[in-house]
Short mmCIF file of C-alpha atoms in Angstrom, two decimals:
data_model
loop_
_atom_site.label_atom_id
_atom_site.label_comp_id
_atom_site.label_asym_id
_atom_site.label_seq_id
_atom_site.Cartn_x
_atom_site.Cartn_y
_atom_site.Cartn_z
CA UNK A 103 77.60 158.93 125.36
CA UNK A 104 75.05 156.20 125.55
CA UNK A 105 75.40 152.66 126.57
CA UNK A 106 73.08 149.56 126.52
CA UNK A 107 71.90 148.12 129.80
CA UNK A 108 72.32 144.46 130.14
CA UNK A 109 68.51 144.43 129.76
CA UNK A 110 68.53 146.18 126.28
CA UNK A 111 71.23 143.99 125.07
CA UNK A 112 70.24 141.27 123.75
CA UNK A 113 72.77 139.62 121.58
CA UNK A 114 73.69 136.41 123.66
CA UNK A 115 76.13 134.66 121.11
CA UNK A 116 73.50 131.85 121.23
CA UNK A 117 71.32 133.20 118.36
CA UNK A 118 71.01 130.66 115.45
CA UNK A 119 72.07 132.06 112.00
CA UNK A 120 69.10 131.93 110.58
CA UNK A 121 67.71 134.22 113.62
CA UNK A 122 70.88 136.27 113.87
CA UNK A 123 71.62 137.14 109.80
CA UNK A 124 68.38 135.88 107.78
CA UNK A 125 70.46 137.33 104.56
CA UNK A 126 73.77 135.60 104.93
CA UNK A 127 71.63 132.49 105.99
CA UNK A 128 69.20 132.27 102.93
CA UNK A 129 72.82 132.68 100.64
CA UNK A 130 74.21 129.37 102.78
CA UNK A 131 70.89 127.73 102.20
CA UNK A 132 70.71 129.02 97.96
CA UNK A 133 74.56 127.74 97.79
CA UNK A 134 73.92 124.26 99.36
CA UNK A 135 70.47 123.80 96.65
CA UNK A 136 73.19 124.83 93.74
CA UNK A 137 75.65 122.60 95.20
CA UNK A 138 72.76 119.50 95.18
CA UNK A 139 71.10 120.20 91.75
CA UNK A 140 74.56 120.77 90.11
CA UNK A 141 77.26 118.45 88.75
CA UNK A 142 80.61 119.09 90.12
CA UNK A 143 83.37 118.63 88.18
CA UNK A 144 85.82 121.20 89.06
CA UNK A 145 88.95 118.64 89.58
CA UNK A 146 90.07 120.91 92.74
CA UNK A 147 86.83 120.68 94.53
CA UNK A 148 84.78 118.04 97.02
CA UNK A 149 82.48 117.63 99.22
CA UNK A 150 83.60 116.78 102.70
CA UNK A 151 81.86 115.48 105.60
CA UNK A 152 79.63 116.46 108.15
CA UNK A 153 82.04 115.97 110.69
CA UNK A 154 84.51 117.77 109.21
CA UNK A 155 82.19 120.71 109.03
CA UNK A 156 81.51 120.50 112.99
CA UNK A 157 84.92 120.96 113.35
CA UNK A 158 85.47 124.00 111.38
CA UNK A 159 82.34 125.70 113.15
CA UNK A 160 83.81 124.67 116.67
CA UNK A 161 85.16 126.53 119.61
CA UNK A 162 88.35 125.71 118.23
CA UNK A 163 87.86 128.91 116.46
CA UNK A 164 88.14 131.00 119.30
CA UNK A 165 91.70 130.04 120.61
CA UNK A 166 94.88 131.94 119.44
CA UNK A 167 97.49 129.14 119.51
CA UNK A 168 101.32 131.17 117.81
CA UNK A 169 103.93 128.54 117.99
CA UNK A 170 104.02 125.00 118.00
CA UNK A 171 102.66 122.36 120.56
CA UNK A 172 104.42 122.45 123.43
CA UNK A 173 106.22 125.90 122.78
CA UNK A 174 103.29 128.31 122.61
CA UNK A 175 103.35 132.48 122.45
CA UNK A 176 100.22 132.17 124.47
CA UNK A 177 98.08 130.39 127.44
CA UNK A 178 95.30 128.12 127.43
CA UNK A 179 96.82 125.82 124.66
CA UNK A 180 96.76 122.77 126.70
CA UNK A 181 94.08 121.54 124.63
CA UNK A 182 94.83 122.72 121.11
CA UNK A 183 98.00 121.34 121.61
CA UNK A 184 97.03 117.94 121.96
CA UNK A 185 94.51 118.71 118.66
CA UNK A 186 97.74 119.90 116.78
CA UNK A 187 99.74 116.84 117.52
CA UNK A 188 97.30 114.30 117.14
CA UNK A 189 96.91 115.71 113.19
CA UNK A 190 100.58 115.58 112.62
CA UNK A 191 101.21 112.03 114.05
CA UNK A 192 97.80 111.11 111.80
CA UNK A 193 99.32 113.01 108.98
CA UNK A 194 102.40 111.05 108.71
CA UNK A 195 100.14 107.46 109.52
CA UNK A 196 98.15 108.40 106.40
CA UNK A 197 101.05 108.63 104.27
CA UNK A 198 102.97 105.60 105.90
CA UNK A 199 106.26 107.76 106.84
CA UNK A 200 108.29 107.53 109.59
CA UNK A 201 108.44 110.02 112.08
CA UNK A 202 112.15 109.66 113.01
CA UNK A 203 112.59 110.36 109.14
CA UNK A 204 109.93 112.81 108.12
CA UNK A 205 108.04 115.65 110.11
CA UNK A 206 105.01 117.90 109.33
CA UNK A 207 103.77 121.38 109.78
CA UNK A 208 99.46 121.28 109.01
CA UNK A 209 99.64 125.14 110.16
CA UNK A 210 99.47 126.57 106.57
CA UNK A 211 96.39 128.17 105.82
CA UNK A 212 96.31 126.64 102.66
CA UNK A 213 98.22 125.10 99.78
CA UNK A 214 99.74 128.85 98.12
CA UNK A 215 100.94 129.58 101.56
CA UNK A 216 102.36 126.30 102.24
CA UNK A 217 104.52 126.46 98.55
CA UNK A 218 105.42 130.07 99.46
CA UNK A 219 106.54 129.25 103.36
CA UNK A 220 108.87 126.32 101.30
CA UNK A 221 110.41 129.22 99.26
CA UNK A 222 110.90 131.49 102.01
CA UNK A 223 112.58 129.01 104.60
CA UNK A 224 115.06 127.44 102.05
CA UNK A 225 115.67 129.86 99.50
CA UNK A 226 117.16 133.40 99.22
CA UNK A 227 116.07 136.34 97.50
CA UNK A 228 116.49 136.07 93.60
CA UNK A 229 117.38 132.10 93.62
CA UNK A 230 116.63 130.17 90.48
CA UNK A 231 113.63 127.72 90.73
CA UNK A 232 112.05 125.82 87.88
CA UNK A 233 108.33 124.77 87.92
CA UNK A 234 105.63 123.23 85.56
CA UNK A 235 104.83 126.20 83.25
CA UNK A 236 100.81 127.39 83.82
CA UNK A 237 99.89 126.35 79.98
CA UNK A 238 101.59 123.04 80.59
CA UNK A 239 99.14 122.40 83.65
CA UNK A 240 101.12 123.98 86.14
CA UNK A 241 100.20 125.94 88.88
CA UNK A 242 100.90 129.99 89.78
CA UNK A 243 102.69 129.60 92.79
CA UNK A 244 105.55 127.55 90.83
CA UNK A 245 106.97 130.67 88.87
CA UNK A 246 104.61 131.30 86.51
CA UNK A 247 105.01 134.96 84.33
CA UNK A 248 104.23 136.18 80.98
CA UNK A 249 105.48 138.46 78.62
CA UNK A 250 104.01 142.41 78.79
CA UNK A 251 103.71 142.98 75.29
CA UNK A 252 103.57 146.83 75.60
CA UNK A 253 106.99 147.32 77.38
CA UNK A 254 108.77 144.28 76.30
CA UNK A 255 109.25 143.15 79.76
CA UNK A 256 108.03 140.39 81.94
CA UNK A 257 104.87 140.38 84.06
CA UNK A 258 105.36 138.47 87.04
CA UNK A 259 101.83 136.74 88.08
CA UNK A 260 102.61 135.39 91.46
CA UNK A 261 104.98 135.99 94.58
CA UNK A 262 107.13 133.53 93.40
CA UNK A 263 108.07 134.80 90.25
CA UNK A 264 108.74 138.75 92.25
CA UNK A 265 111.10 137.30 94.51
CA UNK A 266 112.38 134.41 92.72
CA UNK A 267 114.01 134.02 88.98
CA UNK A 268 111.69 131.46 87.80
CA UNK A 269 112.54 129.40 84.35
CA UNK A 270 109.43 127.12 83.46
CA UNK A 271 109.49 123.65 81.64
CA UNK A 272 107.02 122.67 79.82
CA UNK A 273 105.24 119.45 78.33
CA UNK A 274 105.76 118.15 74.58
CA UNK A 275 103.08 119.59 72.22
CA UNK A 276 103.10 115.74 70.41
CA UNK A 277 102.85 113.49 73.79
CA UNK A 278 101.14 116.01 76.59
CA UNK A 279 103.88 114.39 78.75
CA UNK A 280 106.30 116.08 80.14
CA UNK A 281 108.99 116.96 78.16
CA UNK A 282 112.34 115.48 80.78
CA UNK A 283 114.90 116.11 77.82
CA UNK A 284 114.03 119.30 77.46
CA UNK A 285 113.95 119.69 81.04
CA UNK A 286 117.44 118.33 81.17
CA UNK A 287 118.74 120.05 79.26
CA UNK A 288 117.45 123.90 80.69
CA UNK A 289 118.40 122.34 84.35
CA UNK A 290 121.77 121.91 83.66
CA UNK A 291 122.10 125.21 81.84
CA UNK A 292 120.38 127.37 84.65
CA UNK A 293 121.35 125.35 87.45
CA UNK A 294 118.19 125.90 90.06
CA UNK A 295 118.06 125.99 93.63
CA UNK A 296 114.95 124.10 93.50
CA UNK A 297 113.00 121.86 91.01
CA UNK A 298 109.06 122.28 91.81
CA UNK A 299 106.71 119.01 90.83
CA UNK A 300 103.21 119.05 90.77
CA UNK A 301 100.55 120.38 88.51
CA UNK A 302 97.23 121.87 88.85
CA UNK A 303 96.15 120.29 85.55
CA UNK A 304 98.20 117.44 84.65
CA UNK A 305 96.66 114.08 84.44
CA UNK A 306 99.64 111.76 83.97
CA UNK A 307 101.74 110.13 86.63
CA UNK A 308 105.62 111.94 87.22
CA UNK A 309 108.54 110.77 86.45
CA UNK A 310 110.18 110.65 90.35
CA UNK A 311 113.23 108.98 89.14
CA UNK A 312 113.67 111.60 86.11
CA UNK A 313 113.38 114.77 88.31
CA UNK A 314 115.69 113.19 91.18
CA UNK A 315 118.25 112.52 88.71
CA UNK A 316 118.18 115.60 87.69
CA UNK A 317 118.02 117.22 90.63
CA UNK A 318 120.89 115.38 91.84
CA UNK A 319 122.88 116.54 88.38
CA UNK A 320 122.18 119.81 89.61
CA UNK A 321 122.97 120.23 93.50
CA UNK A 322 118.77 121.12 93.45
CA UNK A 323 116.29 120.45 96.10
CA UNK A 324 113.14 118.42 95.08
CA UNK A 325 109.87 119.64 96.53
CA UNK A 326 106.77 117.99 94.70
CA UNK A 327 103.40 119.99 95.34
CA UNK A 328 100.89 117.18 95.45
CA UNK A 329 97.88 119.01 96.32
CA UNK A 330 95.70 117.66 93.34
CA UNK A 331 96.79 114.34 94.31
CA UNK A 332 97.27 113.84 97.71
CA UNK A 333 94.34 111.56 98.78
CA UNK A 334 95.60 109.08 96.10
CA UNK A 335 98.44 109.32 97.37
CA UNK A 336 97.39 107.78 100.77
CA UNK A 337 95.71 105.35 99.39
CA UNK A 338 98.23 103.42 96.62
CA UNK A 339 96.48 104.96 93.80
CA UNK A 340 98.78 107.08 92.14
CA UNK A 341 102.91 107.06 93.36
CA UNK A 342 104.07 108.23 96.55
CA UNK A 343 106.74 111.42 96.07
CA UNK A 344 108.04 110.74 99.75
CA UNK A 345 110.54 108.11 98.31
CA UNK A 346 112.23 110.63 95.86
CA UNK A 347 111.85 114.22 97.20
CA UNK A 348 112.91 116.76 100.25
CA UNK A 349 109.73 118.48 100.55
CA UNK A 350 106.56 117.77 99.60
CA UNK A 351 103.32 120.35 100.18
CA UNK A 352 99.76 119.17 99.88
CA UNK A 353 96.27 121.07 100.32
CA UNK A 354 93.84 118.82 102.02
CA UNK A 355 90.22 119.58 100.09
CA UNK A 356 90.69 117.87 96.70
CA UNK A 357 91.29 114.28 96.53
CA UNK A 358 91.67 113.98 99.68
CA UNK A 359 88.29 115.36 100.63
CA UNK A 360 88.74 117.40 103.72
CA UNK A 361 89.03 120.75 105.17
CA UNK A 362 90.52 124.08 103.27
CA UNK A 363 94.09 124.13 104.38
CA UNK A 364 97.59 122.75 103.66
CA UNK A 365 100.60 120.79 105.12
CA UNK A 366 104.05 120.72 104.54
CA UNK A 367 106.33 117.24 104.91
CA UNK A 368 110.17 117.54 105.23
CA UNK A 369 112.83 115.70 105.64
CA UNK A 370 114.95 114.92 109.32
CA UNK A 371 118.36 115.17 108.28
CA UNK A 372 121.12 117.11 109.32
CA UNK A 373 119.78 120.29 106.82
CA UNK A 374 117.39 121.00 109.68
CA UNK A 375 114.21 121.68 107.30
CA UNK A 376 112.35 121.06 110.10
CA UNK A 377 113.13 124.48 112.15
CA UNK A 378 113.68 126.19 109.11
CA UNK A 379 110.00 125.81 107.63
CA UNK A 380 108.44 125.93 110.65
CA UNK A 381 110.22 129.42 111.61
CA UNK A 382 108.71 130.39 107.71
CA UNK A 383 105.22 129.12 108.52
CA UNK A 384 105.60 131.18 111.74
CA UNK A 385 106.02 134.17 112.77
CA UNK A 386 108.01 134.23 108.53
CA UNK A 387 104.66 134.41 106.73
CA UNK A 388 101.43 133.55 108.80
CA UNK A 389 99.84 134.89 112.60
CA UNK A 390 97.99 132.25 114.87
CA UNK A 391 97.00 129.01 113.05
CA UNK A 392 93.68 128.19 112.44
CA UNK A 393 93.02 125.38 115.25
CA UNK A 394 89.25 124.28 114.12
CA UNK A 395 91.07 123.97 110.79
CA UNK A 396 94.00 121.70 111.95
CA UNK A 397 90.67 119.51 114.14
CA UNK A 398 89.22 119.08 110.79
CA UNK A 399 92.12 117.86 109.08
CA UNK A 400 92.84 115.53 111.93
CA UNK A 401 89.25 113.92 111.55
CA UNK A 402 89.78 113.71 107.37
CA UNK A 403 93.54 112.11 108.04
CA UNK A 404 91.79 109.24 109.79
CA UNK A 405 88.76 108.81 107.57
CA UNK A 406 91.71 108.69 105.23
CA UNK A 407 93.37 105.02 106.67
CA UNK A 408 89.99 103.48 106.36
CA UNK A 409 89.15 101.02 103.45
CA UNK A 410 86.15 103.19 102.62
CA UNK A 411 88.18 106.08 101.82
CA UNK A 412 90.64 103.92 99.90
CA UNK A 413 87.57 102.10 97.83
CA UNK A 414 86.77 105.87 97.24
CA UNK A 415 89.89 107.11 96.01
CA UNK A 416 89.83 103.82 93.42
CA UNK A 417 86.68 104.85 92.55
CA UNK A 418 87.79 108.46 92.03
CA UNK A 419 90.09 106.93 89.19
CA UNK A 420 88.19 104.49 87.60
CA UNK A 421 85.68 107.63 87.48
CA UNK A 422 88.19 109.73 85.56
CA UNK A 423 88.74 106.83 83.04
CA UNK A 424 85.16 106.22 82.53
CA UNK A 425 84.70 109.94 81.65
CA UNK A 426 87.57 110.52 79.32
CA UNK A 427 86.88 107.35 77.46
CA UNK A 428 83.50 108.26 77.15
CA UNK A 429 83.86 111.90 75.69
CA UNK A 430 86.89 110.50 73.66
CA UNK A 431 84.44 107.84 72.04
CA UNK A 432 82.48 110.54 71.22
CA UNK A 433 85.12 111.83 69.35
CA UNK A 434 86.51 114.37 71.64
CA UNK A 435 90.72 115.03 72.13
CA UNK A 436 92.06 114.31 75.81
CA UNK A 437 95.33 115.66 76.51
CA UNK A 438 98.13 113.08 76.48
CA UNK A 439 95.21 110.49 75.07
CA UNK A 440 93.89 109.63 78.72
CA UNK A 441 93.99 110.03 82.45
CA UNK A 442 96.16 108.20 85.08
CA UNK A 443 94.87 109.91 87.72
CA UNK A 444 91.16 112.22 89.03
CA UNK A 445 91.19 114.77 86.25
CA UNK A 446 91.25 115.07 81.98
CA UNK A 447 91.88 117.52 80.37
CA UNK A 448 90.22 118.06 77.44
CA UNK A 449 90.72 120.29 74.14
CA UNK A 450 88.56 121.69 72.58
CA UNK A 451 90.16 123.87 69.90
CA UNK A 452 88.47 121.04 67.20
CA UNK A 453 85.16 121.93 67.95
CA UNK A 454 86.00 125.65 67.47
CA UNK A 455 84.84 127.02 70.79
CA UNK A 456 87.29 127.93 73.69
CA UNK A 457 87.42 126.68 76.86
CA UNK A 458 85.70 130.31 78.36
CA UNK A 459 82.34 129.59 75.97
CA UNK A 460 82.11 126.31 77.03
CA UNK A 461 82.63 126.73 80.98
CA UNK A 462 79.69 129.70 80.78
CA UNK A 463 77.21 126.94 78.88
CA UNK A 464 77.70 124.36 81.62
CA UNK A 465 77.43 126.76 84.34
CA UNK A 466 74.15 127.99 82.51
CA UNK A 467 73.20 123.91 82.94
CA UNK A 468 74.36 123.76 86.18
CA UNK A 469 77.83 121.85 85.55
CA UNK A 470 80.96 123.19 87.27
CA UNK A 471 84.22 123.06 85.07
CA UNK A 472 86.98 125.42 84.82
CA UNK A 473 88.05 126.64 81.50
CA UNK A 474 91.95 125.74 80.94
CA UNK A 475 95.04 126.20 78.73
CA UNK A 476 96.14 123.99 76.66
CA UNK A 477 100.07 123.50 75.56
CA UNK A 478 100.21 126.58 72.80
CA UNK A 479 97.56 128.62 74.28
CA UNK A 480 98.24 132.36 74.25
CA UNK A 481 95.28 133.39 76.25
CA UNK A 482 94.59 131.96 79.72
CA UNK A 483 91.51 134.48 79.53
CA UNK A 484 90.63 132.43 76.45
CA UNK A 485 92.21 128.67 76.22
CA UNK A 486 91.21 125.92 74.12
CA UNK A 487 90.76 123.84 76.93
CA UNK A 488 88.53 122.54 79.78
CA UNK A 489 89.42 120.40 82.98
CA UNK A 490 87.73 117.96 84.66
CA UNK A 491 87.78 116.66 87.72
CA UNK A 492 85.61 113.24 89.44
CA UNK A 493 86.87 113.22 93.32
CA UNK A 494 83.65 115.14 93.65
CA UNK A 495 80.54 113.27 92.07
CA UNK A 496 82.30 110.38 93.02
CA UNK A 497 81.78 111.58 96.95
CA UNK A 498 78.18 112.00 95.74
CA UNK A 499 77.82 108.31 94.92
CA UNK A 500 78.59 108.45 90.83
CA UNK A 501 79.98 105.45 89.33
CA UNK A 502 81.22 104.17 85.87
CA UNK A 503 77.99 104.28 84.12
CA UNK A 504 76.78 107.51 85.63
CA UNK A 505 80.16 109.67 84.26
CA UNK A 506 79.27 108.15 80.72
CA UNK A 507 75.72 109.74 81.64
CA UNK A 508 77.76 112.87 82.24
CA UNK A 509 79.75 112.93 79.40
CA UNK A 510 76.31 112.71 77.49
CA UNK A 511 75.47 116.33 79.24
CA UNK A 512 78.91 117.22 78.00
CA UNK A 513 78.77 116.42 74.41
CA UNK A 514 75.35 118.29 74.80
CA UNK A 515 77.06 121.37 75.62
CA UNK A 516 78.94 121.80 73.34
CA UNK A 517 76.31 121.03 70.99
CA UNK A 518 74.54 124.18 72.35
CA UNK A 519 78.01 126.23 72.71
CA UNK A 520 78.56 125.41 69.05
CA UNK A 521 75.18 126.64 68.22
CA UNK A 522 74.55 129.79 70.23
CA UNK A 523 78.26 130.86 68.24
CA UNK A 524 77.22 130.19 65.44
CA UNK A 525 73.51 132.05 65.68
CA UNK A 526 75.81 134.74 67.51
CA UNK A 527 77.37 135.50 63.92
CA UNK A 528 80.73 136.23 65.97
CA UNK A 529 82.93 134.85 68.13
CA UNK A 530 83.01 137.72 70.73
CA UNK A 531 82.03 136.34 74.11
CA UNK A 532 79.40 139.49 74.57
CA UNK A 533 77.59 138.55 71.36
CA UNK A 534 77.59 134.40 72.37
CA UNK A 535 76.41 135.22 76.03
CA UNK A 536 73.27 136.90 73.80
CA UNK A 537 72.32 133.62 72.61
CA UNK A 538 72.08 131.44 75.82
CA UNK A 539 68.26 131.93 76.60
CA UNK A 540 67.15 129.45 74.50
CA UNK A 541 64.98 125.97 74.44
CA UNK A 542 68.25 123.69 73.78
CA UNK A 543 70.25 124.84 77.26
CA UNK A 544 66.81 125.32 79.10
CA UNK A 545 66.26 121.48 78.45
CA UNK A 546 69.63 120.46 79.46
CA UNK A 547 69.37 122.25 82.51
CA UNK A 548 66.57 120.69 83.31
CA UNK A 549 67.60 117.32 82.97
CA UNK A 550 71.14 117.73 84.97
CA UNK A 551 69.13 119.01 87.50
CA UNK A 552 66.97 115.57 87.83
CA UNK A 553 70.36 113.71 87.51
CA UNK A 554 72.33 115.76 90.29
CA UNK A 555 68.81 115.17 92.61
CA UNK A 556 68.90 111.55 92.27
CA UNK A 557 72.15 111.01 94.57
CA UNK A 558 72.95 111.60 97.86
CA UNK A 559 75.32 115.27 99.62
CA UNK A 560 77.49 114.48 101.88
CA UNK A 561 77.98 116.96 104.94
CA UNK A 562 74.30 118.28 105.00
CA UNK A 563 70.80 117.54 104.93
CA UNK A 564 68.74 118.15 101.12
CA UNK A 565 65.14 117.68 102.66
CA UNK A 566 64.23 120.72 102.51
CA UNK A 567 66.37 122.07 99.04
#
């Protein structure tokens, strides 16, 4: 058996990527040039800071911390203790709660974890929940299934809907709002354990006092997922759920612009949430959390109290408005007729291409959107439907009269998505991808590219992209 000497090895741990993995490092380099000469409007994504991004490449990553600060499975924690509990007292600052009343656990690796750690520390096996159905805007881990047309039976998408009986409501087809008669009415028939709020593509304020009443009607716990909207949340500029529910779970990359992870708030009251869920987090569901994670957060929940985050998040809505009012003069349909908050969702079914066709000709012109259903869809493969999302550009700079430049590349696109179906003599998605090399989407390309260059990314240098 042959070993290396300690003169033949020569792998110090102090090699620079670009030294130690040229590959992986030209890929980093290739996605931050996409991210600069693109337009991002995925609603769930931003662009957080440089320190943030310090943080997650830290030492921080090296410690194995199981447990919570103060009770550890392991030594050496001294320090990541005090990182831990410094992001949970800034946690509950950014959302104004008090700490005798409310706690936090910012251990969940992310938001799906987070939901799921909810479920597991407060409900059993096979206990009723109802969530936002995934057509209406809502998310997977809120119960989501469909119908298996081949065996008659249903196909449960996510965890939740395996280990939980899961009964979805829905918004009106006239309104786009959420339909809270209908949800009535299915509450009191099916009697939940829990009532899920929150949306992953929902662009309308909630009715707190609706879903507490009924709730309350019920003997049902009120959790509201606010990951979408969490950062404007923090800063007045969309309603606070902490008045009106037991649990609430955020992610921290979207509005609130910081690292990938999640939290969970709960109430201190004598239902002891507070052991419960953080039992679930750990050892229920997760190992070790991720401690250069939790030092990012920390550093995003103070940017967050500042009153240049909250003249961001503003400008994140008066973003959104700009856009949809924008497309919609261009004759476009928004879902519900408008925005309250950072996204719009927008149908598309009247200009006869789906949401799929028209996500592949952005990407083609370097715009990021997500294709998404809209209330009647059958497909989620092929919707009707697009979202968009401004927390994003607006990080990059963008204000009202630059999303109404942006809606201009929009309407373009679907100019060309119209066009490239209609010279593809189908409407098979193999036969329209045929058609996208040509002069029309190489021009548009071309021009969001100049656009996207003209403002500033945050978190990393452009000079040489």
């Amino acid at each position: 058996m042959q070993t290396c000497s300690r003169s033949s090895y020569k792998l110090t741990g102090l090699e620079p990527l670009v030294e130690h993995d040229p590959e992986i490092h030209a890929l980093i380099q290739t996605e931050k040039r996409r991210q600069f000469e693109s337009l991002e409007l995925i609603a769930s994504e931003n662009f957080t800071s440089r320190a943030v991004m310090e943080c997650l490449g830290s030492a921080l990553t090296n410690k194995y911390a199981e447990g919570m600060p103060g009770k550890r499975y392991y030594g050496g924690c001294e320090v990541v203790d005090k990182v831990e509990t410094i992001c949970q007292q800034r946690a509950l600052a950014a959302y104004g709660l008090d700490p005798e009343q409310w706690g936090v656990n910012v251990q969940p690796y992310s938001g799906s974890p987070a939901n799921f750690a909810v479920y597991t520390a407060l409900l059993r096996p096979h206990d009723r929940i109802m969530g936002l159905d995934l057509p209406s805007g809502g998310h997977l881990t809120h119960g989501y299934y469909t119908l298996n047309k081949r065996s008659g039976e249903r196909k449960k998408i996510s965890a939740t809907s395996i280990y939980f009986e899961s009964l979805p409501y829905s918004v009106s087809g006239e309104t786009g709002l959420i339909d809270m008669n209908a949800l009535r009415t299915s509450a009191h028939m099916f009697k939940p354990a829990l009532i899920i709020m929150g949306a992953s593509a929902y662009p309308r304020e909630f009715d707190y006092e609706g879903f507490r009443s009924i709730a309350d009607e019920n003997g049902s716990l009120l959790m509201m997922d606010m990951a979408h909207i969490s950062g404007l949340v923090a800063t007045g500029n969309a309603r606070s759920p902490f008045d009106f529910c037991d649990i609430v779970t955020t992610t921290t990359h979207k509005s609130l612009r910081g690292p990938r992870s999640g939290m969970i708030f709960f109430r201190r009251d004598e239902r002891d949430f507070e052991t419960r869920i953080n039992m679930s987090v750990f050892p229920g569901l997760q190992g070790g959390p991720h401690e250069h994670q939790i030092a990012a957060l920390a550093v995003q929940l103070k940017e967050v109290q500042t009153n240049a985050f909250k003249e961001y998040s503003a400008q994140v809505v008066a973003n959104c408005r700009a856009l949809g009012n924008a497309l919609a003069n261009k004759g476009y349909l928004m879902c519900s007729g408008g925005s309250d908050n950072h996204l719009q969702l927008w149908d598309l079914r009247p200009t006869g291409i789906t949401g799929s066709k028209m996500e592949i000709v952005c990407e083609h012109a370097c715009i990021s959107l997500n294709k998404n259903a809209i209330y009647g869809d059958r497909s989620a493969l092929s919707p009707g439907g697009v979202r968009i999302g401004t927390p994003a550009l607006t990080s990059r700079g963008l204000k009202e009269p630059d999303f109404v430049q942006v809606a201009s590349f929009l309407h373009r696109a679907v100019g060309i998505a119209q066009l490239c179906q209609q010279r593809a003599g189908s409407k098979k998605l193999k036969d329209f991808r045929s058609q996208l090399e040509c002069p029309e989407l190489t021009q548009l390309r071309a021009d969001v590219k100049a656009f996207a260059r003209s403002f500033h990314m945050p978190g990393f240098c452009t000079d040489n992209l």
